[in-house]
PDB file of C-alpha atoms in Angstrom:
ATOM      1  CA  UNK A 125     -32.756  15.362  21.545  1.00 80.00           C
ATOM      2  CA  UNK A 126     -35.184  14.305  18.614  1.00 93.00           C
ATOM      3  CA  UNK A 127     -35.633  16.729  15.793  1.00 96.00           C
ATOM      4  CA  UNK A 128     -38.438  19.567  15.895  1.00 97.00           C
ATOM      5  CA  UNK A 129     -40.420  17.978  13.693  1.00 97.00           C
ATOM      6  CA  UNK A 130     -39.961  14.410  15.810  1.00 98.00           C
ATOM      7  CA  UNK A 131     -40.828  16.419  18.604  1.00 98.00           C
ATOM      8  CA  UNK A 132     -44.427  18.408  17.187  1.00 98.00           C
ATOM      9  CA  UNK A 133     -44.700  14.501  15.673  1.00 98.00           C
ATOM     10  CA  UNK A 134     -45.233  13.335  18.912  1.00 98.00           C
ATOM     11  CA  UNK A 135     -47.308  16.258  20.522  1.00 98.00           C
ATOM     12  CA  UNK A 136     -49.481  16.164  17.933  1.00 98.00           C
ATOM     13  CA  UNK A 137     -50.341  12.763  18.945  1.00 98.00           C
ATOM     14  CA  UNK A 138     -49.987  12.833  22.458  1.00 98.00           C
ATOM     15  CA  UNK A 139     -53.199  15.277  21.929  1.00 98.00           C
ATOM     16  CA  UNK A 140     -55.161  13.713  19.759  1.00 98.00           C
ATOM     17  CA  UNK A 141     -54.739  10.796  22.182  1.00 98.00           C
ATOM     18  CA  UNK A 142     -55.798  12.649  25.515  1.00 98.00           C
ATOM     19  CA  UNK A 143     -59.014  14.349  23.652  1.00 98.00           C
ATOM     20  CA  UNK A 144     -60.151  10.903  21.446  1.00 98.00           C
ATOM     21  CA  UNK A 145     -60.337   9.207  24.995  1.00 98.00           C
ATOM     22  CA  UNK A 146     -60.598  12.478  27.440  1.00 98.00           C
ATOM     23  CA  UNK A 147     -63.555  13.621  25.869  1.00 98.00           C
ATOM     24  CA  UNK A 148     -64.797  10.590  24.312  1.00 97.00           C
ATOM     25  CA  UNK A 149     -65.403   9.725  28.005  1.00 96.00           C
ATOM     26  CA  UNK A 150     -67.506  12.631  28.367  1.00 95.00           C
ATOM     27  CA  UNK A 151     -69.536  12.154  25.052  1.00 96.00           C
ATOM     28  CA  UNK A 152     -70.111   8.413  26.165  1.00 94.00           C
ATOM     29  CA  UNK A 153     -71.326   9.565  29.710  1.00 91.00           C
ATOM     30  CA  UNK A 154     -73.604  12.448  27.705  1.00 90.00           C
ATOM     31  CA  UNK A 155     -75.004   9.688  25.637  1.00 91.00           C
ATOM     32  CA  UNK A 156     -75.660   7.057  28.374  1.00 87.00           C
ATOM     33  CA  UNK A 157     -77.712  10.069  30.289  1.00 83.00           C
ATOM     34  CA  UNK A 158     -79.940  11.528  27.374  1.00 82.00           C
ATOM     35  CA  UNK A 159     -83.652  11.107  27.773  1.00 76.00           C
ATOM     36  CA  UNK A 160     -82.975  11.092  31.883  1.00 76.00           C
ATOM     37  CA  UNK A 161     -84.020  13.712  34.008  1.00 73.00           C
ATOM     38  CA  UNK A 162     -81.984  16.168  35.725  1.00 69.00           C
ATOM     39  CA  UNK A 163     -81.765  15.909  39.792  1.00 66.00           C
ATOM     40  CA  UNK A 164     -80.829  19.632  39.989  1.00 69.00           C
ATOM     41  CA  UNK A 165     -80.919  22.700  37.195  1.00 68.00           C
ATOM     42  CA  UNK A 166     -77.033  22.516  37.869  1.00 70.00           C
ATOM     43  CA  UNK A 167     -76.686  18.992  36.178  1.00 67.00           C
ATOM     44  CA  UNK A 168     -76.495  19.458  32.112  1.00 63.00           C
ATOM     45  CA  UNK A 169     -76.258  16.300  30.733  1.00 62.00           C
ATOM     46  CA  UNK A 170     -73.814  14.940  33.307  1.00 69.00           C
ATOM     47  CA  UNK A 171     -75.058  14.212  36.344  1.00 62.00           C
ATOM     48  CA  UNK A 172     -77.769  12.208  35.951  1.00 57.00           C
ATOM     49  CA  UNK A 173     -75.814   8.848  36.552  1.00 58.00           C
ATOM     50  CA  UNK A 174     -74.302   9.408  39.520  1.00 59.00           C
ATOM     51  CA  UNK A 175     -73.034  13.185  39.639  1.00 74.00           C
ATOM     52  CA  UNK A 176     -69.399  13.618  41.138  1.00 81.00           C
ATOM     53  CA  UNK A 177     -69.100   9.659  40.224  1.00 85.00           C
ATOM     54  CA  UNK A 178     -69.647  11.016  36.613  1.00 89.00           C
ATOM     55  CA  UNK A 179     -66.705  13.403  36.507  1.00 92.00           C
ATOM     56  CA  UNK A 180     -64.557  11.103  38.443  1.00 93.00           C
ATOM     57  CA  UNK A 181     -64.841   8.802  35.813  1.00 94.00           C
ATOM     58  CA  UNK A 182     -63.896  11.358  33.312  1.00 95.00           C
ATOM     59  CA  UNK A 183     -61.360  12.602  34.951  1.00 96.00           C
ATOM     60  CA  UNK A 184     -59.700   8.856  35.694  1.00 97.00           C
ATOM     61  CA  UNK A 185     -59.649   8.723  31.801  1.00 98.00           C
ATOM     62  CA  UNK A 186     -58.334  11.493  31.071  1.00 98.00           C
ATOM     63  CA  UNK A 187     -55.490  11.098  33.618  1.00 98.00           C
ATOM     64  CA  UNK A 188     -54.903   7.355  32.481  1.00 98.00           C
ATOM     65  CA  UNK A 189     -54.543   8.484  29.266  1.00 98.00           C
ATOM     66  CA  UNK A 190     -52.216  11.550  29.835  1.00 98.00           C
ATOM     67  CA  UNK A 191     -50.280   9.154  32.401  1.00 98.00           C
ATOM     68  CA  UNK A 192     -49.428   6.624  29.062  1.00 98.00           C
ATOM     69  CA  UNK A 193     -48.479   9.441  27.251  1.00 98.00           C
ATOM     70  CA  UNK A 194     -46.147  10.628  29.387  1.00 98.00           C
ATOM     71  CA  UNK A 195     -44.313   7.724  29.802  1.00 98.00           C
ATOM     72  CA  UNK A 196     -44.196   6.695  26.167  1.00 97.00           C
ATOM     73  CA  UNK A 197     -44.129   9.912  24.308  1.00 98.00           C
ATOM     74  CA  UNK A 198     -41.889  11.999  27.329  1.00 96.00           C
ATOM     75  CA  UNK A 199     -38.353  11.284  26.178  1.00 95.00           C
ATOM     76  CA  UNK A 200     -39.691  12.220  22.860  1.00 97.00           C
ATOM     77  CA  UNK A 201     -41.103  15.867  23.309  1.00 97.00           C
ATOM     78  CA  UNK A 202     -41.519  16.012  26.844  1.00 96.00           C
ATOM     79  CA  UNK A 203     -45.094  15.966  26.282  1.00 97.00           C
ATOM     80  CA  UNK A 204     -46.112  18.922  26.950  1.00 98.00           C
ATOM     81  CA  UNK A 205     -49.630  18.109  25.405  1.00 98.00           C
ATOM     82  CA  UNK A 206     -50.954  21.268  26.621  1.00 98.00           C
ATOM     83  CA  UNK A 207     -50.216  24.602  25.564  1.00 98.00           C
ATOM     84  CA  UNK A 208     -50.796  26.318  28.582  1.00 98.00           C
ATOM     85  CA  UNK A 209     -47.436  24.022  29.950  1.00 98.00           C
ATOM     86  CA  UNK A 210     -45.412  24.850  26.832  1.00 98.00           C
ATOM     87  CA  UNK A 211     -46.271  28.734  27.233  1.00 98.00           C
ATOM     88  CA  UNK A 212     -45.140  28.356  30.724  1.00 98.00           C
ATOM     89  CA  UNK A 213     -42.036  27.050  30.501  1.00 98.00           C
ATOM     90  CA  UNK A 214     -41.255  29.500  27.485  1.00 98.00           C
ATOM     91  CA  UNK A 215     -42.263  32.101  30.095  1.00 98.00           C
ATOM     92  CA  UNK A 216     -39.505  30.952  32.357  1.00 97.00           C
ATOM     93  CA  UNK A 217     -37.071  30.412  29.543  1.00 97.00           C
ATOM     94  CA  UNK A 218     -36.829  27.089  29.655  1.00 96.00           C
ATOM     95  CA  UNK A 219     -37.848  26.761  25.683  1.00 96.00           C
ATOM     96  CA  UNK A 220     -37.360  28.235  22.717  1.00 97.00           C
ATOM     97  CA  UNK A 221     -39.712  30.156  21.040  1.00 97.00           C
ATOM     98  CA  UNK A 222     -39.754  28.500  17.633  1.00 96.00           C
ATOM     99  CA  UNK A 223     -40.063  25.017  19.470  1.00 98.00           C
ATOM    100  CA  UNK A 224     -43.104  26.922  21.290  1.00 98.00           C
ATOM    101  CA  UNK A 225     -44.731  28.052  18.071  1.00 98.00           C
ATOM    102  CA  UNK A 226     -44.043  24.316  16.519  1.00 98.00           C
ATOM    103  CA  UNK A 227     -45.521  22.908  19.897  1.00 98.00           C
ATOM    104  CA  UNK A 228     -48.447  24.961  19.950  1.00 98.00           C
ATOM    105  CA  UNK A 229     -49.587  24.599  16.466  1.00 98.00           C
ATOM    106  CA  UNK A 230     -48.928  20.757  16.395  1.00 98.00           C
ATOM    107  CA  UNK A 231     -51.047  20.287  19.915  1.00 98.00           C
ATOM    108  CA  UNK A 232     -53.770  22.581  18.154  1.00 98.00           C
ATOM    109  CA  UNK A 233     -53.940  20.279  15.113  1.00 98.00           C
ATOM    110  CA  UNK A 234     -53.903  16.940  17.195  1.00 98.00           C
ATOM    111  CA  UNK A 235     -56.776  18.066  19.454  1.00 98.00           C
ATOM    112  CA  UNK A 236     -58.889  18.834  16.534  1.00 98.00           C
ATOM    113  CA  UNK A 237     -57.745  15.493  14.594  1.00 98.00           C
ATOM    114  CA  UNK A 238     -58.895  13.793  18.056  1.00 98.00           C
ATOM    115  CA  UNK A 239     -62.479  15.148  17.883  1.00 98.00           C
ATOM    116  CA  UNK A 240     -62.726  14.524  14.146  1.00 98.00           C
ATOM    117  CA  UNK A 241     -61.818  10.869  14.803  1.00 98.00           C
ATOM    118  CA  UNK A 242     -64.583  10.688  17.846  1.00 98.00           C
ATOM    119  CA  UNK A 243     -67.321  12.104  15.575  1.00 98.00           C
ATOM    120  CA  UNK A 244     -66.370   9.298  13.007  1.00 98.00           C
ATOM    121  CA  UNK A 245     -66.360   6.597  15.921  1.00 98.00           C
ATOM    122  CA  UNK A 246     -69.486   7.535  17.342  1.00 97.00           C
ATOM    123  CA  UNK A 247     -71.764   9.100  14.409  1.00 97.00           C
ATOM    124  CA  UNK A 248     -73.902  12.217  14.523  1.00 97.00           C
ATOM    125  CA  UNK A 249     -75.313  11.732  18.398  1.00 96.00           C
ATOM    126  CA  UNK A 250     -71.390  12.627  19.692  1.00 97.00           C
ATOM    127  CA  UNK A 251     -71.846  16.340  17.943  1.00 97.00           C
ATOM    128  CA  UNK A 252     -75.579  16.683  18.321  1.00 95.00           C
ATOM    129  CA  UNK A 253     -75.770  15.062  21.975  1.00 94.00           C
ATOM    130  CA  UNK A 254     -72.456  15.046  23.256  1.00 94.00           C
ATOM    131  CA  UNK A 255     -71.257  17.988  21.472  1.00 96.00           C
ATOM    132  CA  UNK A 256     -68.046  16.662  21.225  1.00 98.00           C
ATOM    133  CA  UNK A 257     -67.371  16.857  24.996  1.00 96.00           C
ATOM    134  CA  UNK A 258     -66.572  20.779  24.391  1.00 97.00           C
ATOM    135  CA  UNK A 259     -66.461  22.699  27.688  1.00 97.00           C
ATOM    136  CA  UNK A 260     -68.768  25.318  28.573  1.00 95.00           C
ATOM    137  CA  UNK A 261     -69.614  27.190  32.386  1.00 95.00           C
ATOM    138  CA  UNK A 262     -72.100  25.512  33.882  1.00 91.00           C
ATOM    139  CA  UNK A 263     -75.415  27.275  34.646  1.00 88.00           C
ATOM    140  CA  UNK A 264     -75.133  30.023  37.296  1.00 90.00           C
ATOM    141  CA  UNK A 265     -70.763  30.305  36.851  1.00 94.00           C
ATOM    142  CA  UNK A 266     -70.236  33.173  35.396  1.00 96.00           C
ATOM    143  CA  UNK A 267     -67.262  34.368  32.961  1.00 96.00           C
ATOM    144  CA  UNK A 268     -64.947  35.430  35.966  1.00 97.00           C
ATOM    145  CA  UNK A 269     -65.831  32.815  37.849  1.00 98.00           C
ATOM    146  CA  UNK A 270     -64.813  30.485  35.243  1.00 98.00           C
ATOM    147  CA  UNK A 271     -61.836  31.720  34.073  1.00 98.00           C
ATOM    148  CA  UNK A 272     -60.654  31.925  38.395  1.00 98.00           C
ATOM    149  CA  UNK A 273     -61.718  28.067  38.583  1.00 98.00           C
ATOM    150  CA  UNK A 274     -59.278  26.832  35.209  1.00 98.00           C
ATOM    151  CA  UNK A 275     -56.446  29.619  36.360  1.00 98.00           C
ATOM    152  CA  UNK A 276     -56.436  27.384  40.109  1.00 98.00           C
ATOM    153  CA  UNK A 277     -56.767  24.217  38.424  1.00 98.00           C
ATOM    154  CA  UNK A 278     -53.961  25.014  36.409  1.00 98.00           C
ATOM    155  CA  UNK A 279     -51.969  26.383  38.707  1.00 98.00           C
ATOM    156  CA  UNK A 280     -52.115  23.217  40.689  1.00 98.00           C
ATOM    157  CA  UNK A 281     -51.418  20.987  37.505  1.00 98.00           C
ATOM    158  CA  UNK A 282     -48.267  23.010  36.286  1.00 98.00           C
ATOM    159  CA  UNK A 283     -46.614  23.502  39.766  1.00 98.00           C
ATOM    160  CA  UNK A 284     -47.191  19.364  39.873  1.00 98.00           C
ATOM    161  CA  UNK A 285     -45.439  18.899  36.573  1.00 98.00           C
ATOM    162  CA  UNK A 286     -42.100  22.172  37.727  1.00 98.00           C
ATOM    163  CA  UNK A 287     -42.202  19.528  40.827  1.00 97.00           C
ATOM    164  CA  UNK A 288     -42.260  15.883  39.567  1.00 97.00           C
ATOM    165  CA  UNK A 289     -41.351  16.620  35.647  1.00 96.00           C
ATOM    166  CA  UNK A 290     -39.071  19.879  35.670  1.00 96.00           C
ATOM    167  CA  UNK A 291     -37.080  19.879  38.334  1.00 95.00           C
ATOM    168  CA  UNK A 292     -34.305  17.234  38.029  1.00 91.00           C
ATOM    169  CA  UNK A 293     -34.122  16.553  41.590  1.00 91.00           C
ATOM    170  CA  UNK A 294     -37.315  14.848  41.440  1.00 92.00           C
ATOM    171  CA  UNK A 295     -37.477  11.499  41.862  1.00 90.00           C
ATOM    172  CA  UNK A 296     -37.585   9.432  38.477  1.00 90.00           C
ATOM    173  CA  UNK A 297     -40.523   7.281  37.314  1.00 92.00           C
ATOM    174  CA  UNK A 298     -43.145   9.284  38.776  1.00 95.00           C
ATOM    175  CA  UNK A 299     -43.851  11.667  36.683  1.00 96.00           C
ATOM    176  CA  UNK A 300     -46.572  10.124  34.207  1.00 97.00           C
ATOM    177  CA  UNK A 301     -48.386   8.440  37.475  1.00 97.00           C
ATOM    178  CA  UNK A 302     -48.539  11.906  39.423  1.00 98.00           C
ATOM    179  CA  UNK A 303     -49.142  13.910  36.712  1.00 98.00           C
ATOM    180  CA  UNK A 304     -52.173  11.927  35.480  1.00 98.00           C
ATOM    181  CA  UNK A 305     -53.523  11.684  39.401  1.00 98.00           C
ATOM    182  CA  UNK A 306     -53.906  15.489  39.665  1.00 98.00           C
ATOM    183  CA  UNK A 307     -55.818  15.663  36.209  1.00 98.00           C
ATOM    184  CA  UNK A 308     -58.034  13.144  37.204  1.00 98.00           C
ATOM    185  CA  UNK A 309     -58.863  15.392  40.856  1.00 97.00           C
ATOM    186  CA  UNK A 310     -58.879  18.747  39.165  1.00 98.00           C
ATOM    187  CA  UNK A 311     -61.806  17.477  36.615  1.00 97.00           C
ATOM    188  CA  UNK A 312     -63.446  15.673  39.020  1.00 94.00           C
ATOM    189  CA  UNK A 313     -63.841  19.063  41.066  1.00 94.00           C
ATOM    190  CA  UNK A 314     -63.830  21.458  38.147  1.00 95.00           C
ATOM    191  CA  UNK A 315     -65.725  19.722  35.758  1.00 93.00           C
ATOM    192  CA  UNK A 316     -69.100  20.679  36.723  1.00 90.00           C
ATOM    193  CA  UNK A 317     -68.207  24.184  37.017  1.00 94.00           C
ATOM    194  CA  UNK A 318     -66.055  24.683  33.729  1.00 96.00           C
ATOM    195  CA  UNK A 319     -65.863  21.289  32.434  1.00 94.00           C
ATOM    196  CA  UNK A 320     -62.492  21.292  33.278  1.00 96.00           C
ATOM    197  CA  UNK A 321     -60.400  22.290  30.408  1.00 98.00           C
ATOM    198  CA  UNK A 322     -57.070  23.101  32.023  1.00 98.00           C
ATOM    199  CA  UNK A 323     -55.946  22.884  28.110  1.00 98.00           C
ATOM    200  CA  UNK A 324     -56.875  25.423  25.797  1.00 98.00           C
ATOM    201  CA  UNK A 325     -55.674  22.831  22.820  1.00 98.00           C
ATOM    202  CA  UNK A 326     -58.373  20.473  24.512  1.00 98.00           C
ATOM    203  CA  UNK A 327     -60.885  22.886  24.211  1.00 98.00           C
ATOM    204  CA  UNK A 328     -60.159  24.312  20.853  1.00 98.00           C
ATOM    205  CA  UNK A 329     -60.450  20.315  19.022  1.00 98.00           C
ATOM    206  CA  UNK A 330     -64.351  20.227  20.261  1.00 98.00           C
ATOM    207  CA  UNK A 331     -65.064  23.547  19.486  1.00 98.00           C
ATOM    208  CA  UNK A 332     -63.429  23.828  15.402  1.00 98.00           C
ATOM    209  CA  UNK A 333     -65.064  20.418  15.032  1.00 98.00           C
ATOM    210  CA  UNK A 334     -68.621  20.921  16.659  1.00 97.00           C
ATOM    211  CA  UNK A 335     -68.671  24.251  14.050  1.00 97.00           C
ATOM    212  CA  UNK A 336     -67.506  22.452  10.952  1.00 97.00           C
ATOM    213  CA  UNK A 337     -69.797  19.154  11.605  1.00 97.00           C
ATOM    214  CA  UNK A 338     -73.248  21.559  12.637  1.00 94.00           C
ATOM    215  CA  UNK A 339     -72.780  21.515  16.260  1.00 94.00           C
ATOM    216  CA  UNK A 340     -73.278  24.330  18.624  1.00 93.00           C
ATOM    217  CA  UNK A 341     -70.989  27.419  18.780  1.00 96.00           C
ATOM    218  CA  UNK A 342     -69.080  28.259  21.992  1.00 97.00           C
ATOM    219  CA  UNK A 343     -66.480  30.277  20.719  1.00 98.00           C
ATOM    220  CA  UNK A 344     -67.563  33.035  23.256  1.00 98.00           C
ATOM    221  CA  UNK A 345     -66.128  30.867  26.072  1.00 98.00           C
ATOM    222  CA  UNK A 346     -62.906  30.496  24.451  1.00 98.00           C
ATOM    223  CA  UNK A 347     -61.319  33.169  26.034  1.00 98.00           C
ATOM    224  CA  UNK A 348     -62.152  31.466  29.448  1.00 98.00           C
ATOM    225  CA  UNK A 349     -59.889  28.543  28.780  1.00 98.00           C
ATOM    226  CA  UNK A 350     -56.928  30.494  26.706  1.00 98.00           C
ATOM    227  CA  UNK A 351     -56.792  32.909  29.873  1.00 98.00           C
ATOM    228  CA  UNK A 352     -57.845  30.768  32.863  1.00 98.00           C
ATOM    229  CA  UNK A 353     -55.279  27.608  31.898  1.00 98.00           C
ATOM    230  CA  UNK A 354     -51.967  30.153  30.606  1.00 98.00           C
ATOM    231  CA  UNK A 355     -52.274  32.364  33.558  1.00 98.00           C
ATOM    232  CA  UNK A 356     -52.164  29.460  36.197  1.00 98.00           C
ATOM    233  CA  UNK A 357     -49.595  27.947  34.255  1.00 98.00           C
ATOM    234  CA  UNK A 358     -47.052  30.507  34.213  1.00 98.00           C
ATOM    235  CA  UNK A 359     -48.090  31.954  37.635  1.00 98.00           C
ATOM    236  CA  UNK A 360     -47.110  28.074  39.241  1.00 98.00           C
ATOM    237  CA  UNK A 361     -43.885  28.052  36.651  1.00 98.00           C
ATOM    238  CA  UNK A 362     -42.274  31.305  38.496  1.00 98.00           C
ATOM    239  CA  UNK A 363     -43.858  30.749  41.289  1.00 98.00           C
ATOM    240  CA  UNK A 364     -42.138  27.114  41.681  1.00 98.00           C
ATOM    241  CA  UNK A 365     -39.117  28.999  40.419  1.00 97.00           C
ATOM    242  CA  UNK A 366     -39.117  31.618  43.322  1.00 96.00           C
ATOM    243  CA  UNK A 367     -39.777  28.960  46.327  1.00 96.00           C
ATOM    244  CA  UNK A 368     -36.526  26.618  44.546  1.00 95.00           C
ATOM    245  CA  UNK A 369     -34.092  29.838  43.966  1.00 89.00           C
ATOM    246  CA  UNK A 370     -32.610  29.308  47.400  1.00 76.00           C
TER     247      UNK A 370
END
C-alpha cells in the first residue's frame, strides 16, 4: 500500500480532475446557452440546447472522467474521490479514521484547486455566467426534496462501487467503466433537480471559489449535498453489507 500522503496525493488530484472537466462541462454548456430563452421556468441556464441532451452530456463527462481516474489513480488510493464514499466505508469499518480525515481534507482541497484552475481557463464569464458549475435546487424543489433526490442518487452510486469496487468477488476490470456509467445516469436524471452533486467535495470547490472570485453565495444549500450524498452512501454501504452477510 502507498504511503498516506501518496494516497491524499492522488485524491487530491483525482478531484481536481473530475470537477476541472465535470463542471467545466456544465460552465461550457451555461455559456453556449446565455442570451437564449428558456422553453420552461424549470430550465435555468441549462436547457435551452436540448434539455435532458444537456445533462446527458454532462453527465458522460463527468463519468468519463471519473472512469480514467479510477483506473489510473485506483491502485493508488482507491479513489475514493468523493467524501461521501470515504465516510461510508469508514462507517462500515473498512478505513481508518486518520486515512478518512487525510482523504477528506485532500478531496476538499483538490475540488477547490479544480474550480480555481476553470476560472483561470475560462475568465470571468465561468464565475459570473457559469458560476462555476456550483449546484443549486432547481426552481420549485424544495430543501427536502433535494436532499431525498442526492440521498437516492447516492445510494445507487455507492451500492455500485460495495458491488463492482468493494467486494472482491467482483469481477476485475470493471470497476472504472461501471462506476463512471452510473454517474453519467444519475446526473443525467438528477441534474435538473439538484444539479446532481452526489459529492459534497464537488460541491464545496464551486462554492469557496464562486465566494472568493465575486460569484454568488449558495452556502445555504450546502447542507443539501453534505446530508443528501453521506446518508445514501452509508445507507447502500450496510445495506450491501446486510444482503452479502449470508
Amino acid at each position: 500500500m502507498a504511503s498516506l500522503s501518496s494516497r491524499c496525493l492522488a485524491e487530491g488530484v483525482g478531484t481536481f480532475l473530475l470537477v476541472y472537466f465535470g463542471t467545466g462541462a456544465a460552465v461550457i454548456t451555461l455559456l453556449l446557452a446565455a442570451g437564449t430563452k428558456p422553453a420552461a421556468a424549470f430550465n435555468v441556464g441549462i436547457g435551452e440546447l436540448g434539455g435532458l441532451g444537456d445533462w446527458l452530456a454532462i453527465g458522460l463527462v463527468f463519468g468519463i472522467i471519473i472512469a480514467a481516474v479510477i483506473y489510473t489513480l485506483g491502485r493508488v488510493s482507491g479513489a475514493h474521490i468523493n467524501p461521501a464514499v470515504t465516510l461510508a466505508l469508514w462507517a462500515t469499518k473498512r478505513f481508518p479514521s486518520l486515512d478518512a480525515v487525510g482523504y477528506v481534507v485532500s478531496q476538499c482541497i483538490g475540488a477547490a484547486a479544480g474550480s480555481l484552475l476553470l476560472y483561470l481557463s475560462l475568465g470571468a464569464s465561468a464565475v459570473t455566467i457559469g458560476g462555476l458549475g456550483a449546484t443549486s435546487p432547481f426552481p420549485g424543489i424544495g430543501y427536502g426534496q433535494a436532499i431525498l433526490v442526492e440521498a437516492i442518487a447516492t445510494f445507487v452510486l455507492m451500492l455500485v462501487i460495495m458491488g463492482v469496487a468493494v467486494d472482491q468477488r467482483a469481477p476485475p476490470g470493471f470497476a472504472g467503466l461501471v462506476i463512471g456509467l452510473t454517474v453519467a445516469a444519475m446526473i443525467t436524471m438528477a441534474g435538473n433537480i439538484t444539479g446532481g452533486s452526489l459529492n459534497p467535495a464537488r460541491t464545496f470547490g464551486p462554492y469557496v471559489m464562486d465566494g472568493l472570485l465575486g460569484g454568488s453565495s449558495l452556502w445555504v444549500y450546502f447542507p443539501i449535498y453534505l446530508i443528501g450524498p453521506i446518508i445514501g452512501a452509508v445507507v447502500a454501504a450496510f445495506f450491501y453489507d446486510r444482503i452479502t452477510a449470508e
